[in-house]
mmCIF file of C-alpha atoms in Angstrom:
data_model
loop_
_atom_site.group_PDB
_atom_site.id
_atom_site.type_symbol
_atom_site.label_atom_id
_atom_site.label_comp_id
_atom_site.label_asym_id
_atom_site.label_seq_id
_atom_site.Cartn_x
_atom_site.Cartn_y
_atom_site.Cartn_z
ATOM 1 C CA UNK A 398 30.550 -21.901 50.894
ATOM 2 C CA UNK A 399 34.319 -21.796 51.215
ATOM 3 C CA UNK A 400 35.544 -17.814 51.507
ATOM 4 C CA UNK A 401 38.948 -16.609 51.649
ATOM 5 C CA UNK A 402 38.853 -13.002 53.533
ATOM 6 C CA UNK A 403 42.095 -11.474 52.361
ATOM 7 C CA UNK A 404 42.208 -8.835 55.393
ATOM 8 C CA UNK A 405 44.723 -6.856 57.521
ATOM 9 C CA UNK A 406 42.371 -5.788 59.946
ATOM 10 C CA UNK A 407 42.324 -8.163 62.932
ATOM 11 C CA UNK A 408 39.071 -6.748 63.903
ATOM 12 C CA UNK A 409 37.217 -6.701 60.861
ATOM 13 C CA UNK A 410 38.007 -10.500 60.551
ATOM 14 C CA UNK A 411 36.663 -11.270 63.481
ATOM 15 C CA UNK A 412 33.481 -9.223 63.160
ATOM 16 C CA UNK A 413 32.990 -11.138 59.834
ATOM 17 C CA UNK A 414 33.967 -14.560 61.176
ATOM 18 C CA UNK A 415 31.191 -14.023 63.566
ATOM 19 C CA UNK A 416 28.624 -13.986 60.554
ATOM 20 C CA UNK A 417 29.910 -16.274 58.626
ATOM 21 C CA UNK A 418 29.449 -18.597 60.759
ATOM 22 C CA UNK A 419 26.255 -17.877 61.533
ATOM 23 C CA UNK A 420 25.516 -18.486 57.851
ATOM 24 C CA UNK A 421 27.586 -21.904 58.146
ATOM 25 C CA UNK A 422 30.484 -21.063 55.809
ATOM 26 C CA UNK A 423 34.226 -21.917 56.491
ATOM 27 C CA UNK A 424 35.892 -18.961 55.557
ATOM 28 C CA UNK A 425 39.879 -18.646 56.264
ATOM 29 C CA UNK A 426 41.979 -15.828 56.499
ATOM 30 C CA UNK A 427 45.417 -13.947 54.714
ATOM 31 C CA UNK A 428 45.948 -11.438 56.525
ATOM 32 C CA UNK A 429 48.915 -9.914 53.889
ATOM 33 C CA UNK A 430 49.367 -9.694 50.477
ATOM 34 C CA UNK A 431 52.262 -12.871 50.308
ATOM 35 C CA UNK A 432 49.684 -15.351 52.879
ATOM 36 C CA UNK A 433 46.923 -14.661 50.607
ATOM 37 C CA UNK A 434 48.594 -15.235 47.372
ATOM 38 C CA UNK A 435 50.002 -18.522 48.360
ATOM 39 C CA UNK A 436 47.121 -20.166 50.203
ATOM 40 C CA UNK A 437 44.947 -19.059 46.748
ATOM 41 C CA UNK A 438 47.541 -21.294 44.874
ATOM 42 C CA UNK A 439 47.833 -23.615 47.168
ATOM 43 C CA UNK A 440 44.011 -24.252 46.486
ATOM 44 C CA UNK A 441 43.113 -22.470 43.361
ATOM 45 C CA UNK A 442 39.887 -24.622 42.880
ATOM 46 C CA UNK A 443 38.777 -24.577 46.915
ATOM 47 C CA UNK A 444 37.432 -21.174 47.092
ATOM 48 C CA UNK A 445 33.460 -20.201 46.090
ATOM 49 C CA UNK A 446 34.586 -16.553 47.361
ATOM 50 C CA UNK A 447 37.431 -13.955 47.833
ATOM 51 C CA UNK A 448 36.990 -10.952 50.279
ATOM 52 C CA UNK A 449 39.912 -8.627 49.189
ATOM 53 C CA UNK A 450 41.166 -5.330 51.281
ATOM 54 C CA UNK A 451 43.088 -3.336 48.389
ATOM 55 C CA UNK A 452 45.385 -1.751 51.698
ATOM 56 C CA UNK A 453 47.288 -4.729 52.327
ATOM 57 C CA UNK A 454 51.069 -5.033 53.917
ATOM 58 C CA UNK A 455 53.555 -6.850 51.770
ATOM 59 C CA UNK A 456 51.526 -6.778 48.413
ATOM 60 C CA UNK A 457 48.486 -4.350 48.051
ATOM 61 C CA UNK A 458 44.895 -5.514 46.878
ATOM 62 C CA UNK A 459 45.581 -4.877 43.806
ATOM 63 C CA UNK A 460 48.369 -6.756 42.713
ATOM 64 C CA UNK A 461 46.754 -10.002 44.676
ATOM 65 C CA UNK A 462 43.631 -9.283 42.712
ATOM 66 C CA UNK A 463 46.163 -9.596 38.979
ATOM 67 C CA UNK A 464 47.945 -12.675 40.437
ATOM 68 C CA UNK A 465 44.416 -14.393 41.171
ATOM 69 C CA UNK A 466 43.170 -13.517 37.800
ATOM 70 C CA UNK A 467 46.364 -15.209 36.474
ATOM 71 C CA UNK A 468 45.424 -18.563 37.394
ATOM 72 C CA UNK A 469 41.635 -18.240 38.198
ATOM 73 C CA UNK A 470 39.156 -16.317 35.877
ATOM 74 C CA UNK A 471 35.997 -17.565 37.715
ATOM 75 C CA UNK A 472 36.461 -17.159 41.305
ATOM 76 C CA UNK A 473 34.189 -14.210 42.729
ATOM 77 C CA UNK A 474 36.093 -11.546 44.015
ATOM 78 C CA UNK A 475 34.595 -8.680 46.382
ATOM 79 C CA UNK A 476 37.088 -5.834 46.673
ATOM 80 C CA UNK A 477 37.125 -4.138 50.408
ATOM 81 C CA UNK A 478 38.365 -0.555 49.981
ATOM 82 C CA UNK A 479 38.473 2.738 51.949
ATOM 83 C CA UNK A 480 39.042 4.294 49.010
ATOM 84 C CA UNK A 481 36.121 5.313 46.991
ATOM 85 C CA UNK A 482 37.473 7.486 44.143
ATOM 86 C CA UNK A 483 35.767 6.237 40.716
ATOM 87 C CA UNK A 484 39.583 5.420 39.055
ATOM 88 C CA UNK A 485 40.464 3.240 42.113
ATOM 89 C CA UNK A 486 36.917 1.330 41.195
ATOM 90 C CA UNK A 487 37.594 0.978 37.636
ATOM 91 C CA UNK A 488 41.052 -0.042 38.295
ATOM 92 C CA UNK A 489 39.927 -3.062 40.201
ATOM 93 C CA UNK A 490 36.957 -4.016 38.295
ATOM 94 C CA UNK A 491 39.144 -3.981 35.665
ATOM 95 C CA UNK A 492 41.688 -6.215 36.991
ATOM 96 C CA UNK A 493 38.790 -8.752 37.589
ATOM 97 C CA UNK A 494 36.754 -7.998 40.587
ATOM 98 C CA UNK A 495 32.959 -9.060 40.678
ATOM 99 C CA UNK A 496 31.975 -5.847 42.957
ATOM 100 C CA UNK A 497 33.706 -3.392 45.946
ATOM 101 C CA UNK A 498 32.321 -2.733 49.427
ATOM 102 C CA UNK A 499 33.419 0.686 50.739
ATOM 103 C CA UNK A 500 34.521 0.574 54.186
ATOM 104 C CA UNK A 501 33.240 1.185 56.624
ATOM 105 C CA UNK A 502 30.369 -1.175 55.932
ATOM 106 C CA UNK A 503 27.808 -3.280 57.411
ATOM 107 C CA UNK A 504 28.387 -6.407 57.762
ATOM 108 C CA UNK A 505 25.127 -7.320 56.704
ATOM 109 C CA UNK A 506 25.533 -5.602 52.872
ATOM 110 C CA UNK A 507 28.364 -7.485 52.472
ATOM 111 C CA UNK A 508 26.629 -10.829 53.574
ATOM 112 C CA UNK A 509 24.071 -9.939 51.096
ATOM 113 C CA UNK A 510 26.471 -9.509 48.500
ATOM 114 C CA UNK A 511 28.700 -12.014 48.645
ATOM 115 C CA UNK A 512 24.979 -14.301 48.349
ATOM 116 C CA UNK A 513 23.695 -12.332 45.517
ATOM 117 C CA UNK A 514 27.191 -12.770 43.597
ATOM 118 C CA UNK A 515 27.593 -16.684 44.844
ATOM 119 C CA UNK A 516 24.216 -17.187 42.936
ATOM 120 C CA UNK A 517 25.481 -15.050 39.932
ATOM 121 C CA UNK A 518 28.332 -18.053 39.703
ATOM 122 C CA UNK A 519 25.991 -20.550 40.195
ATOM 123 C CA UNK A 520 24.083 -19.573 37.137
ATOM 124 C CA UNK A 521 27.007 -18.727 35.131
ATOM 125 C CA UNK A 522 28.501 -21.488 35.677
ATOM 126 C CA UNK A 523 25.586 -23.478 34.269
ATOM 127 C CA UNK A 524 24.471 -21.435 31.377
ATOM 128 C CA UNK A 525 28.219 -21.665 30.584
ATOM 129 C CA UNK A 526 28.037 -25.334 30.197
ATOM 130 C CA UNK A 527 24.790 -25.564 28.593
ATOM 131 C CA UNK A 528 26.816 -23.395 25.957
ATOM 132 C CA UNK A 529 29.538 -25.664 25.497
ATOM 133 C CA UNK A 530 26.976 -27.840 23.721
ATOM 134 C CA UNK A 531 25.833 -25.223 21.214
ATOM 135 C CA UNK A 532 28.696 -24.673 19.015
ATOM 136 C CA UNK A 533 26.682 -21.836 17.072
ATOM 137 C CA UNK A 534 23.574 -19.740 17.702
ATOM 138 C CA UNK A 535 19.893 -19.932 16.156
ATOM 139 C CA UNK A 536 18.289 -16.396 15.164
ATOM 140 C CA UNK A 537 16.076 -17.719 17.662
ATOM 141 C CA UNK A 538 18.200 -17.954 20.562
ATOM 142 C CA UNK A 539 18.968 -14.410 20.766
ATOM 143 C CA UNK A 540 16.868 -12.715 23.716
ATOM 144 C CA UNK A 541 17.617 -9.168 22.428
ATOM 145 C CA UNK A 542 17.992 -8.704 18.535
ATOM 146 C CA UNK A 543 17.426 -5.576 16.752
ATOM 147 C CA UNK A 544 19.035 -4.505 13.226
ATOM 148 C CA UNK A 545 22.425 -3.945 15.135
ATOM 149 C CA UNK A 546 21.842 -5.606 18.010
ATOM 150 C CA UNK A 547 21.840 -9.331 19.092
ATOM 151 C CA UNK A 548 22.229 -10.779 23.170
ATOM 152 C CA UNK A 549 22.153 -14.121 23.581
ATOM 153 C CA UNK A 550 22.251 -15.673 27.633
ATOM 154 C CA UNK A 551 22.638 -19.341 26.188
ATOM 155 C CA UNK A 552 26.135 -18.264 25.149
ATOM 156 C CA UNK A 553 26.879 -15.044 27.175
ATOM 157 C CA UNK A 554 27.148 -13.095 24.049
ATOM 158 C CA UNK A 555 26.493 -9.934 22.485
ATOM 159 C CA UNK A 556 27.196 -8.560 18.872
ATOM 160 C CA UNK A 557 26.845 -4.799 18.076
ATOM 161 C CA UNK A 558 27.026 -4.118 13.996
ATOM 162 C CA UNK A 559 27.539 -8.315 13.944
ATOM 163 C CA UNK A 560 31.223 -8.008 15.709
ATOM 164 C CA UNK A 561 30.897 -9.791 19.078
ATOM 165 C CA UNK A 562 31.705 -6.775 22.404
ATOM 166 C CA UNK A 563 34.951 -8.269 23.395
ATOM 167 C CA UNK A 564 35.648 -9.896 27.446
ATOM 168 C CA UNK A 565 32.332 -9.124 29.271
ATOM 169 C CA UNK A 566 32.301 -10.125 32.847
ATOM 170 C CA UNK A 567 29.140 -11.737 34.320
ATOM 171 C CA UNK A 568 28.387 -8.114 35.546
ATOM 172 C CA UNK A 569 28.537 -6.187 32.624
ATOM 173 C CA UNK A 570 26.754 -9.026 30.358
ATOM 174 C CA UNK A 571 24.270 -8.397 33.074
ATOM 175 C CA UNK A 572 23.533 -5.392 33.211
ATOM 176 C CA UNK A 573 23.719 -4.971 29.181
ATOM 177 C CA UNK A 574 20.955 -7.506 29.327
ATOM 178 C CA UNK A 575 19.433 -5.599 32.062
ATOM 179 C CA UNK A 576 19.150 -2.536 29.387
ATOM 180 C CA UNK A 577 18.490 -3.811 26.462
ATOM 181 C CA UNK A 578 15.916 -6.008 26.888
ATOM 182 C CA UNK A 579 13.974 -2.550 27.479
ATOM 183 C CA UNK A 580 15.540 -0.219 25.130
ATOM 184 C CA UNK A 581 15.305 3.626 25.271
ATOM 185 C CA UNK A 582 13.695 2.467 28.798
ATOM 186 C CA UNK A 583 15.654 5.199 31.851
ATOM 187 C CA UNK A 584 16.744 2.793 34.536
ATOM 188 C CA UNK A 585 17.948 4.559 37.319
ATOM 189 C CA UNK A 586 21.438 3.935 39.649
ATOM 190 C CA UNK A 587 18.449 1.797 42.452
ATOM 191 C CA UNK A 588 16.744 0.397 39.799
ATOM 192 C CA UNK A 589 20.168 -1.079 38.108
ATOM 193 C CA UNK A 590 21.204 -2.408 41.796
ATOM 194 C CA UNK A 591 18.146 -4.114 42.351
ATOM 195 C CA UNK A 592 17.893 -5.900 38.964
ATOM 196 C CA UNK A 593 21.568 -6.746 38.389
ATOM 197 C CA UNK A 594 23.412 -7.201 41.969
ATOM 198 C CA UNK A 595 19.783 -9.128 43.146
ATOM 199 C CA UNK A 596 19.757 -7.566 46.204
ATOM 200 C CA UNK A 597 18.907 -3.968 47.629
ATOM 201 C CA UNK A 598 22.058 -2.265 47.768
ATOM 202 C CA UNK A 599 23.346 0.213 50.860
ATOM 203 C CA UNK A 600 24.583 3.228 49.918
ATOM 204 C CA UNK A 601 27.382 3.775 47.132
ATOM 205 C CA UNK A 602 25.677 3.781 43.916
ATOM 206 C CA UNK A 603 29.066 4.237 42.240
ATOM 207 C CA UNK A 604 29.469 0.832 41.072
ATOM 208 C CA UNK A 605 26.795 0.828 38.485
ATOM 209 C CA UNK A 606 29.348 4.156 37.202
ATOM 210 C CA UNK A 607 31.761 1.940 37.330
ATOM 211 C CA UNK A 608 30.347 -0.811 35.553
ATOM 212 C CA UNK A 609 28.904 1.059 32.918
ATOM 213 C CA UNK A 610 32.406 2.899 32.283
ATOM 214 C CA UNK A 611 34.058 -0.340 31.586
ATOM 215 C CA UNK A 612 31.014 -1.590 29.698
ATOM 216 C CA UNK A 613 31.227 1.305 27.417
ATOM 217 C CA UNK A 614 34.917 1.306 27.217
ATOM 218 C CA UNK A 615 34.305 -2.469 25.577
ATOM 219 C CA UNK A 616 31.359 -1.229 23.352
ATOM 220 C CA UNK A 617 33.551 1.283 21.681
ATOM 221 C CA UNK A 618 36.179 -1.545 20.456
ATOM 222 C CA UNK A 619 32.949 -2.526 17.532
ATOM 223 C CA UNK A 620 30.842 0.341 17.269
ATOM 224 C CA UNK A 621 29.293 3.348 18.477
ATOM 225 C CA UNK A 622 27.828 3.942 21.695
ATOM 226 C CA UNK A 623 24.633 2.349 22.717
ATOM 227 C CA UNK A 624 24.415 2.938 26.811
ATOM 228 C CA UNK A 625 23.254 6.482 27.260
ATOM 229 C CA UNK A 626 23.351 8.569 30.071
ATOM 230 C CA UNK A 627 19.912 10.156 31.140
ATOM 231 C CA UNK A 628 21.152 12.972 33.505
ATOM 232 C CA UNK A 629 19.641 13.243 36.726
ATOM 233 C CA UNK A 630 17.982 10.236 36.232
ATOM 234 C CA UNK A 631 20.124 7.156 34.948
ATOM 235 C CA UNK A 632 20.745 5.097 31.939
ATOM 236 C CA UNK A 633 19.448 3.656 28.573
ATOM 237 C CA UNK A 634 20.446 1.551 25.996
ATOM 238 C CA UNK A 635 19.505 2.934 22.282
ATOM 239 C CA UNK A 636 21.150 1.728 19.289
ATOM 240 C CA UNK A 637 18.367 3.867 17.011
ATOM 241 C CA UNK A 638 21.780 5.195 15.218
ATOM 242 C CA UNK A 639 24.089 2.356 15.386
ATOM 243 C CA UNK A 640 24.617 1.719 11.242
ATOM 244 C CA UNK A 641 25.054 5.542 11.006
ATOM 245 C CA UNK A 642 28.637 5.586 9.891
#
């Protein structure tokens, strides 16, 4: 694996160079918001993974993250932020990041991560070529299909009321799968981590709040709500009232 660790912090470079190369992956490093910019587009196609600090001298996180997105809407990217508020989350899943790792972290989370996301690609990228191939979709094709309701992995698709929820990432197609294969089932915050990020997260829960904001947010555009929130516990999908008008 190729990373590029987008990273002020001399010392947390270092630290993470140190496992990385224990793992056996070149990584190289930007360590402002101009350096990492241009080596991306120097090399748009030569990265499998994107470590991004969002505090950043010359050009913050943030902005890197939109300029990436411009030219690459595939590469992983794994936000590193000290801030944890839920609107700075949002803000950069919705400018294209895969997941966030609050600092200060272990370096070991964010090995697992990056591996757990790295094998997300892998699979994406397959099922999305596999889909290239089928121009439309059989009725039996569908994994999830209900009277309102229709997922399909072959083509990364899902249609609420038969209008297709607009730009879902890997993530959120996910962990819409993730809830509607078992509807009015309560996953909770662990159970979403484990099943959707493939590994056993370490702490901030936040990102499945995160995820499912956005998710929702994309829902809305064709219909009415289907994720529900279970409080105290977690979240279900239930589309019992969907063709209520």
């Amino acid at each position: 694996m190729r990373i590029l660790m987008i990273e002020d912090n001399t010392s947390v470079s270092e630290m993470m160079g140190m496992f990385f190369q224990k793992e056996q992956w070149e990584v190289e490093y930007a360590y402002d918001g101009n350096e990492a910019t241009d080596k991306f587009k120097a090399d748009p196609e030569g990265w499998d993974m994107i470590t991004l600090d969002l505090n950043l001298p010359g050009k913050d996180g943030m902005q890197v993250a939109k300029e990436i997105r411009e030219i690459s809407k595939t590469v992983p990217i794994i936000m590193l932020t000290a801030r944890d508020s839920e609107s700075d989350q949002v803000l950069g899943l919705d400018l294209g990041a895969d997941d966030y790792v609050t600092k200060p972290f272990s370096p070991i989370t964010l090995i697992a991560r990056i591996k757990a996301i790295h094998r997300r690609a892998d699979l994406s990228a397959t099922t999305d070529s596999d889909a290239q191939n089928r121009p439309t979709i059989d009725q039996g094709e569908f994994d999830v299909m209900t009277d309102y309701f229709k997922l399909s992995s072959k083509t990364r698709e899902a249609f609420l009321n038969g209008k297709e929820i607009p730009g879902l990432t890997p993530k959120e197609f996910d962990l819409l799968k993730t809830l509607a294969k078992k509807p009015r089932q309560v996953f909770s915050r662990e159970q979403l981590l484990e099943l959707v990020w493939d590994y056993e997260y370490y702490g901030d829960e936040r990102t499945v709040d995160a995820h499912i904001k956005k998710l929702r947010q994309k829902i809305e555009k064709v219909g009415p709500q289907v994720i529900q929130t279970v409080w105290g516990v977690g979240y279900k999908f239930d589309d019992s009232e969907a063709g209520i008008e």
